[in-house]
GROMACS .gro file of C-alpha atoms in nm:
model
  336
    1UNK     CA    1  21.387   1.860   2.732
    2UNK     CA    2  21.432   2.230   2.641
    3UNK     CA    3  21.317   2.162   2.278
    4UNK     CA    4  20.991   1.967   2.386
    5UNK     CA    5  20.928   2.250   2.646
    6UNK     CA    6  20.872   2.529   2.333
    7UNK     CA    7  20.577   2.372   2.175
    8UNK     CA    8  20.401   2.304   2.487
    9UNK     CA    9  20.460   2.674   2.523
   10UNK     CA   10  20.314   2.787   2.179
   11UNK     CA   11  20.063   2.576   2.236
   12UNK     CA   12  19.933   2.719   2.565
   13UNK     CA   13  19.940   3.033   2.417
   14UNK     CA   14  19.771   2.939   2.120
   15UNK     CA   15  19.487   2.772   2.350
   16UNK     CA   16  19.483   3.144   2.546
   17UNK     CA   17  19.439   3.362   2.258
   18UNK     CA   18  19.171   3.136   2.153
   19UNK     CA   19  18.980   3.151   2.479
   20UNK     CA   20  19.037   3.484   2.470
   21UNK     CA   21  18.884   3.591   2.100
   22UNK     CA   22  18.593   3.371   2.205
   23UNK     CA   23  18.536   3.585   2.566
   24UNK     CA   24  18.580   3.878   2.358
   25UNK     CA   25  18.302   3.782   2.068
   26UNK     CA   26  18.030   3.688   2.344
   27UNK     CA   27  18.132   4.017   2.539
   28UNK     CA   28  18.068   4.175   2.221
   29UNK     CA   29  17.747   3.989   2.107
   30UNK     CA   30  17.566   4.073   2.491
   31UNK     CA   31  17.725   4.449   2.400
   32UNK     CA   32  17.474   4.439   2.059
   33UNK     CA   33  17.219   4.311   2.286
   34UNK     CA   34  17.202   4.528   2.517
   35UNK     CA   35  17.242   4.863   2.302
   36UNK     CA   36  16.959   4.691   2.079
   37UNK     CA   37  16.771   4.650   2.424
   38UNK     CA   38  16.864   5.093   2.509
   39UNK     CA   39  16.750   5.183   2.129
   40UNK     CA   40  16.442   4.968   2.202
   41UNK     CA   41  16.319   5.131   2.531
   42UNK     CA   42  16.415   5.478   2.416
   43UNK     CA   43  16.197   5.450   2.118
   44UNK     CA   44  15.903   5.344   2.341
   45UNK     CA   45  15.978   5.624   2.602
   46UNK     CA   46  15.968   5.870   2.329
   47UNK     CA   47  15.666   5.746   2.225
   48UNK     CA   48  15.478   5.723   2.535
   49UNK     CA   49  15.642   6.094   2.605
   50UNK     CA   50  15.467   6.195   2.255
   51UNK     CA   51  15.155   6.024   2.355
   52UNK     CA   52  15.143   6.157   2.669
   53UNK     CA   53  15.188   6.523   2.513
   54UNK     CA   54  14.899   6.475   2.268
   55UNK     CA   55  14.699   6.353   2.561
   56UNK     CA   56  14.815   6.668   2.781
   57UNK     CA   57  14.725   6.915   2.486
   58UNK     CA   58  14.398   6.753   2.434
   59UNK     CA   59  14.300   6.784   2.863
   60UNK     CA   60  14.417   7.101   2.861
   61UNK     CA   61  14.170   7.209   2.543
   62UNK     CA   62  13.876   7.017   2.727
   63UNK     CA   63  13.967   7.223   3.050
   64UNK     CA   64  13.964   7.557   2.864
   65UNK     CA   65  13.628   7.487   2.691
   66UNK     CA   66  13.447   7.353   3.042
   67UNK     CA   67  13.587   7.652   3.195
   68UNK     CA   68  13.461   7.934   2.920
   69UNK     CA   69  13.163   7.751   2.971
   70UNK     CA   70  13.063   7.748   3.349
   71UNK     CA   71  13.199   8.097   3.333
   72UNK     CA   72  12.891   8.192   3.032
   73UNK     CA   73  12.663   8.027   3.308
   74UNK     CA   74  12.811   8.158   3.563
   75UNK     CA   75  12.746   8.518   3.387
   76UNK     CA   76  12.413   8.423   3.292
   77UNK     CA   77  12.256   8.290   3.562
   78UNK     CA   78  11.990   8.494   3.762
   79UNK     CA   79  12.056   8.782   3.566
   80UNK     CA   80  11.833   8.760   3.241
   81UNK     CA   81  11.942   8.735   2.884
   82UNK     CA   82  12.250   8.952   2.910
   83UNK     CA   83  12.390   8.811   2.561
   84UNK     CA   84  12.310   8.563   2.306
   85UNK     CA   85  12.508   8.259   2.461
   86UNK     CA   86  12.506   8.049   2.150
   87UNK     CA   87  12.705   8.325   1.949
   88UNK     CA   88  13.015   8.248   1.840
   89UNK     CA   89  13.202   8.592   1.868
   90UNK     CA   90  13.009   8.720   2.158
   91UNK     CA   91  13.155   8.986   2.370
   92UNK     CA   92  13.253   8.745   2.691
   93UNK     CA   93  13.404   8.502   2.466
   94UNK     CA   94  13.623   8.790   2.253
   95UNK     CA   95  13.753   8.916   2.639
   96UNK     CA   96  13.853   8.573   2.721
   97UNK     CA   97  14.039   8.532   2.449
   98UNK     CA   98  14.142   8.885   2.502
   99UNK     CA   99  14.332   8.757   2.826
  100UNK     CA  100  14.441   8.411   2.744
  101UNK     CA  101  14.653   8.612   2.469
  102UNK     CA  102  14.930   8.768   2.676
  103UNK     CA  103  14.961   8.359   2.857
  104UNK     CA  104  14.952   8.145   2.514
  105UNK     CA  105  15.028   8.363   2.184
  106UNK     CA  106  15.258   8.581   2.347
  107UNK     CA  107  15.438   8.365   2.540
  108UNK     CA  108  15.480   8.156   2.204
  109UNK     CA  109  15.632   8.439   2.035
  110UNK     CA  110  15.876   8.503   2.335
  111UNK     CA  111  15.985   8.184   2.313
  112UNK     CA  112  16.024   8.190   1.921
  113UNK     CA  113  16.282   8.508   1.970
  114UNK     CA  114  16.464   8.351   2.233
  115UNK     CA  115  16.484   8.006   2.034
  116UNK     CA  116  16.641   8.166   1.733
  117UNK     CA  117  16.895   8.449   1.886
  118UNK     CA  118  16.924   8.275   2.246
  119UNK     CA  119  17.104   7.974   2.137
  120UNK     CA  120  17.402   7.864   2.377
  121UNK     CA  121  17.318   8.146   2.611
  122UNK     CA  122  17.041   8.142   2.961
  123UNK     CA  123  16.718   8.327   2.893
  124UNK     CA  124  16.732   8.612   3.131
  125UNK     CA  125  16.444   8.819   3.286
  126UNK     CA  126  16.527   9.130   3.100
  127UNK     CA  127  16.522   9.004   2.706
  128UNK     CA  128  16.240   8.846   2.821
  129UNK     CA  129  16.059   9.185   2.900
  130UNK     CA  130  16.201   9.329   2.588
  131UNK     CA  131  16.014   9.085   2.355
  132UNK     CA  132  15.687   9.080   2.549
  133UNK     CA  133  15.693   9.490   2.534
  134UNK     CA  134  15.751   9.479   2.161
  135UNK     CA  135  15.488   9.221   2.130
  136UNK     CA  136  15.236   9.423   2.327
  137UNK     CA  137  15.337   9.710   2.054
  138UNK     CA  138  15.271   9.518   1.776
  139UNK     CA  139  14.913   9.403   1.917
  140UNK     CA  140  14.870   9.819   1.978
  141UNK     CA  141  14.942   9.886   1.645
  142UNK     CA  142  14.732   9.620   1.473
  143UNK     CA  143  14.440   9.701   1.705
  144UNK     CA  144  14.452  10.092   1.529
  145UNK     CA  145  14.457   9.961   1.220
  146UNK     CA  146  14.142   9.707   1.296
  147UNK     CA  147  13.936   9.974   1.432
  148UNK     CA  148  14.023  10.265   1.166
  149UNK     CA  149  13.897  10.001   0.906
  150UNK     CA  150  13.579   9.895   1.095
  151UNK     CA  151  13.481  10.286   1.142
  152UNK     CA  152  13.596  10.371   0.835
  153UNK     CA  153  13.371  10.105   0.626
  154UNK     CA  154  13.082  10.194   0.844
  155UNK     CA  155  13.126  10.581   0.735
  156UNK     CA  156  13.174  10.463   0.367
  157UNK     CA  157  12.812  10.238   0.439
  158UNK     CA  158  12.657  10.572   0.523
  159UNK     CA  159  12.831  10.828   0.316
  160UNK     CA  160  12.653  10.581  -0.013
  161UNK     CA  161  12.320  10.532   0.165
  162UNK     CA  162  12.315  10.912   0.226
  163UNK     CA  163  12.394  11.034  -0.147
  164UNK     CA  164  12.733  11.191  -0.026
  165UNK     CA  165  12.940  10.941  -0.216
  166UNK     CA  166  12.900  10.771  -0.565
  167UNK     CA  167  12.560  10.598  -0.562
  168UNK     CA  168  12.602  10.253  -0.589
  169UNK     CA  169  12.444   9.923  -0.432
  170UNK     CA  170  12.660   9.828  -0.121
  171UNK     CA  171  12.757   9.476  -0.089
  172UNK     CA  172  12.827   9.288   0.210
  173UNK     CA  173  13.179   9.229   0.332
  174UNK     CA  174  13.303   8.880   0.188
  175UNK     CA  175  13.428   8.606   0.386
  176UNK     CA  176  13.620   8.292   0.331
  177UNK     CA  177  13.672   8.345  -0.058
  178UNK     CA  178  13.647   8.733  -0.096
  179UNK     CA  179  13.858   9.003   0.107
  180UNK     CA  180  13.621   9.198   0.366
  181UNK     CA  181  13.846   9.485   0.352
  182UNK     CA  182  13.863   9.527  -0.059
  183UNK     CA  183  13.586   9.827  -0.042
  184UNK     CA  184  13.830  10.039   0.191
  185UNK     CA  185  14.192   9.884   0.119
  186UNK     CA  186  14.286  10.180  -0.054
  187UNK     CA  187  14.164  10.448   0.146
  188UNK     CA  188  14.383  10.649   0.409
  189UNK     CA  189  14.262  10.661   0.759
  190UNK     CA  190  13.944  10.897   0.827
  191UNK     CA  191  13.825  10.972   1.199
  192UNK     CA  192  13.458  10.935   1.147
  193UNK     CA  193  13.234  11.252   1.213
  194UNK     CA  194  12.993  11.225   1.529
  195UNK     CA  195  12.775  11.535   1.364
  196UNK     CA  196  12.761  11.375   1.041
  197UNK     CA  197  12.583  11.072   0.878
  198UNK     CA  198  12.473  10.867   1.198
  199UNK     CA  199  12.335  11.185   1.380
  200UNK     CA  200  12.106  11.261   1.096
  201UNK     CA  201  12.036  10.912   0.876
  202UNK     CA  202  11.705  10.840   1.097
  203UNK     CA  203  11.605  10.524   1.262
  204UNK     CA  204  11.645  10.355   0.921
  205UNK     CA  205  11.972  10.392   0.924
  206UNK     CA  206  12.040  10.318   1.312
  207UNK     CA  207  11.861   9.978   1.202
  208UNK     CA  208  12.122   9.925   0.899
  209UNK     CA  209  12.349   9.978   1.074
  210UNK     CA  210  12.290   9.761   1.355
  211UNK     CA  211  12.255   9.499   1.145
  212UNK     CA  212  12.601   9.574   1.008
  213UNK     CA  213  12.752   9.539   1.333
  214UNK     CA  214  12.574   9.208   1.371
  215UNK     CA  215  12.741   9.088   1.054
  216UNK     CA  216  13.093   9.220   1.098
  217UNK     CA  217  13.053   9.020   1.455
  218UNK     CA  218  12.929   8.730   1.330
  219UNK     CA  219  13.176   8.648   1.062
  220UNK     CA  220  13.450   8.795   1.227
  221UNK     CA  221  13.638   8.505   1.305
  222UNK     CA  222  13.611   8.367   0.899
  223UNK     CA  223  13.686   8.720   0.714
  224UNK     CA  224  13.987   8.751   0.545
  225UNK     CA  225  14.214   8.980   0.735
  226UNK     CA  226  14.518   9.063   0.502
  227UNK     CA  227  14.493   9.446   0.453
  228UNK     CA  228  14.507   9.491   0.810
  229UNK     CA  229  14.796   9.250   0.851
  230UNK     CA  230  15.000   9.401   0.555
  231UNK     CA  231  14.893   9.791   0.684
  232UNK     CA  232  15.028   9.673   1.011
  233UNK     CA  233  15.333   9.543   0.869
  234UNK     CA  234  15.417   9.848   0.678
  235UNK     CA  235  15.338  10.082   0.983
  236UNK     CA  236  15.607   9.915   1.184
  237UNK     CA  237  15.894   9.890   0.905
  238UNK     CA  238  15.799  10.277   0.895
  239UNK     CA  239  15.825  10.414   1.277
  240UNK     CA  240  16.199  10.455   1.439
  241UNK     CA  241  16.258  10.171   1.617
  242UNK     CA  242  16.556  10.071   1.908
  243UNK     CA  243  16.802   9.863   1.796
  244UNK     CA  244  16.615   9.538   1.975
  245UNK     CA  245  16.303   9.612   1.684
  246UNK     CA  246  16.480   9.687   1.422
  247UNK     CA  247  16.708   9.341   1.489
  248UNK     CA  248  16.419   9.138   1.533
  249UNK     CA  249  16.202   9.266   1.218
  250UNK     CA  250  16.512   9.241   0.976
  251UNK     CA  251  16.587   8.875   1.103
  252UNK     CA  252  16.271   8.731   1.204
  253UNK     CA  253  15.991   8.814   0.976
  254UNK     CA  254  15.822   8.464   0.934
  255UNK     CA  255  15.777   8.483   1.391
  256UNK     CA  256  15.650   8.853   1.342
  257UNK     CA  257  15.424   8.793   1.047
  258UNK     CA  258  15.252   8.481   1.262
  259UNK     CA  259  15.220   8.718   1.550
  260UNK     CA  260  15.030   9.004   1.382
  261UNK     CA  261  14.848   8.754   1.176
  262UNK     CA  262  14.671   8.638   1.504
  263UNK     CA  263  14.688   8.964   1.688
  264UNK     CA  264  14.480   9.109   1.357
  265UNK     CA  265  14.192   8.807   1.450
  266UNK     CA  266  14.198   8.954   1.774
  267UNK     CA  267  14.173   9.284   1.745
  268UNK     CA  268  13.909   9.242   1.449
  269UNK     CA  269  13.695   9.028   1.706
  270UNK     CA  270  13.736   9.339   1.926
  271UNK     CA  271  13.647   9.644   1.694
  272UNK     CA  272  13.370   9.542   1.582
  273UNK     CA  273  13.187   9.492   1.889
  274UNK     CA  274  12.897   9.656   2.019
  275UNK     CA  275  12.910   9.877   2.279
  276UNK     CA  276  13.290   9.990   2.145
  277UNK     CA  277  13.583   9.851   2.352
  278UNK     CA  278  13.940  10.025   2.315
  279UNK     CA  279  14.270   9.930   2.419
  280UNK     CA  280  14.507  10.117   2.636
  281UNK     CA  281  14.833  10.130   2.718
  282UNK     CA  282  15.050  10.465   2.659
  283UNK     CA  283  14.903  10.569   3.000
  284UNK     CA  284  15.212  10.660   3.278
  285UNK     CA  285  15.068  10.627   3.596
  286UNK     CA  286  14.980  10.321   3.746
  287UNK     CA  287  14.638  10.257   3.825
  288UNK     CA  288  14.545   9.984   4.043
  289UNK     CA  289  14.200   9.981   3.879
  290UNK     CA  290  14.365   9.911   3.495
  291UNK     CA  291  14.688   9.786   3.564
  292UNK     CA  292  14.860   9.445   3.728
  293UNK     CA  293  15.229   9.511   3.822
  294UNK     CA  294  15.412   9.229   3.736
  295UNK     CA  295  15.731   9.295   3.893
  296UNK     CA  296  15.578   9.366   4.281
  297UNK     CA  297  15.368   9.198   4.508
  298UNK     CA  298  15.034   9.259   4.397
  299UNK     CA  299  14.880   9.289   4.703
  300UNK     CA  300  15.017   9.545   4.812
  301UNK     CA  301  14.778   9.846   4.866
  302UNK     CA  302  14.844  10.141   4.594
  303UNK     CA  303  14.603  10.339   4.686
  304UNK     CA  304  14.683  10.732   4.724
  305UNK     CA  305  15.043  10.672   4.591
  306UNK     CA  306  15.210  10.805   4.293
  307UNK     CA  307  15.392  10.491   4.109
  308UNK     CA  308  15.516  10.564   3.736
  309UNK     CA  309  15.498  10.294   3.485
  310UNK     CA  310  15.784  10.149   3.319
  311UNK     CA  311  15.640   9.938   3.059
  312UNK     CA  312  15.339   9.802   2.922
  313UNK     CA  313  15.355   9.427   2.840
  314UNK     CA  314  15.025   9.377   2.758
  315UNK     CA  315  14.736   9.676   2.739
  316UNK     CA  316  14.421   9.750   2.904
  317UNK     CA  317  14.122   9.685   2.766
  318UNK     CA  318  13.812   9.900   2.856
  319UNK     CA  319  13.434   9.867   2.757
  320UNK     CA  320  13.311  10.206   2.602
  321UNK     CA  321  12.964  10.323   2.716
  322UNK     CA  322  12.704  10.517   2.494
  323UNK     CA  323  12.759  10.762   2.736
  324UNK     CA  324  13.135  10.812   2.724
  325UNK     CA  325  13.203  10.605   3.056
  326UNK     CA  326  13.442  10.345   3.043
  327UNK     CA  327  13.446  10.047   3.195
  328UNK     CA  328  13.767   9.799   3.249
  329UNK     CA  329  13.707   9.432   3.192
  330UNK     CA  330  14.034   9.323   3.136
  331UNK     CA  331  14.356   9.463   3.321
  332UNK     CA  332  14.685   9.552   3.170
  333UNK     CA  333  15.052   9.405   3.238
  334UNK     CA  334  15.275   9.679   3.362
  335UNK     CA  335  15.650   9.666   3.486
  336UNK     CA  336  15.658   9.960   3.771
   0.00000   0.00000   0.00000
């Protein structure tokens, strides 16, 4: 009896392991199935998350245009032909741009720098306004360089016309192909005369150079803008910077080369508008008039009081009259 017991024995066991490799292949065959099923409906909710970014980026571009443009009739209605509303570069559009800056461009470089050095650590508040202050630096500095070239090219236009330089036939700035800046890339920085050519050239000249103006504003968003961007460059390896600066230009060039590539479109736009406009922001006190505190409540009434600025993160920017007056049309970002 005890010998016919074993194989009954082996032979259950045999019959378990079986039932048991055959559990263990369908477990493992539903297992495929479903992680095939998880790969599937991850692909398609990246894909609808991709689609539904493309979508998001396109609303947000129709908003932005529908809003510039009830603002242009919002500007021109009842009120005459205040400016040419079907030019490109006109002086409403440039100050829009002006402000959407500090919220699209900046932002993008902030988020660049803290990308790169910020990895495995929180973004905090005060990196944050480190970045945007060197930003709104770098936008300063390009913005000098953009309008010492404008008024600089317009004094070389009148120094020729007027016999006081070498007497050859001006051309136009170039655009697209050519390099607007070639006539004056290699000239230092001159702070144009008000006594000297344009007080005594004659309406002739006040006509030339209107028409100047018109052109530099017209193609200003086409021109090719690399003198400014490599003068700007080389101005800011120059100066004594904080440790933060010099950190940031040493290891991120390609961020801070993409940054005063479109801050030099900008401030291009700007200079060569007419009336002037000018930027602002080394001024110490804060004035409720040019400045937005960004680290109070803003409605708080500042009137009569005495409040020293910390920091500029972005700068003022002010109309500038024929009469000297100026006139703020866009308000600068302050830390008080």
């Amino acid at each position: 009896m005890e010998k016919s017991g074993k194989p009954r024995l082996q032979a259950k066991q045999t019959m378990d392991l079986n039932i048991n490799d055959d559990t263990y292949n369908r477990l493992s065959e539903h297992g495929k199935e479903q992680l095939s099923m998880l790969q599937t409906f991850q692909q398609e909710m990246t894909a609808g998350i991709c689609q539904m970014d493309i979508e998001s980026q396109t609303q947000i571009r129709e908003l932005r245009q529908r809003v510039t443009r009830a603002a242009d009739l919002s500007l021109s209605a009842g009120r005459g032909n205040i400016e040419d509303l079907t030019e490109r570069n006109r002086p409403t559009v440039v100050i829009q741009q002006f402000k959407e800056f500090a919220c699209n461009e900046q932002m993008d470089f902030v988020n660049e720098i803290f990308a790169e050095q910020g990895r495995g650590s929180k973004k905090n508040t005060d990196m944050e306004e480190r970045i945007r202050t060197f930003s709104c630096s770098i936008f300063s500095t390009v913005f000098d360089v953009a309008r010492n070239t404008e008024m600089t090219y317009k004094k070389n236009m009148n120094d020729k016309r007027l016999g006081h330089g070498e007497h050859t036939e001006q051309k136009p700035p170039k655009t697209k192909d050519g390099v607007l800046l070639s006539k004056v890339s290699g000239t230092k920085y001159q702070q144009p005369s008000t006594t000297s050519a344009d007080a005594n050239a004659g309406p002739h000249m006040d006509n030339l150079m209107s028409l100047l103006s018109h052109y530099l504003r017209a193609t200003s968003h086409e021109v090719d803008l690399n003198y400014i961007v490599k003068e700007s460059w080389d101005i800011m390896n120059k100066e004594g910077q904080d440790p933060f600066v010099t950190h940031w230009l040493k290891n991120y060039p390609t961020y801070i080369t993409s940054l005063i590539e479109k801050c030099a479109r900008l401030a291009w736009m700007i200079a060569v508008q007419v009336p002037a406009y000018e930027i602002c922001c080394s001024v110490n006190h804060f004035d409720p008039t040019k400045h937005t505190p960004m680290n109070r409540q803003s409605q708080r009434d500042w009137r009569g009081s005495t409040v020293k600025i910390k920091c500029y993160l972005w700068p003022t920017l002010m109309q500038v009259k024929k009469d000297g007056e100026k006139r703020v049309v866009a308000k600068g970002e302050v830390l008080i």
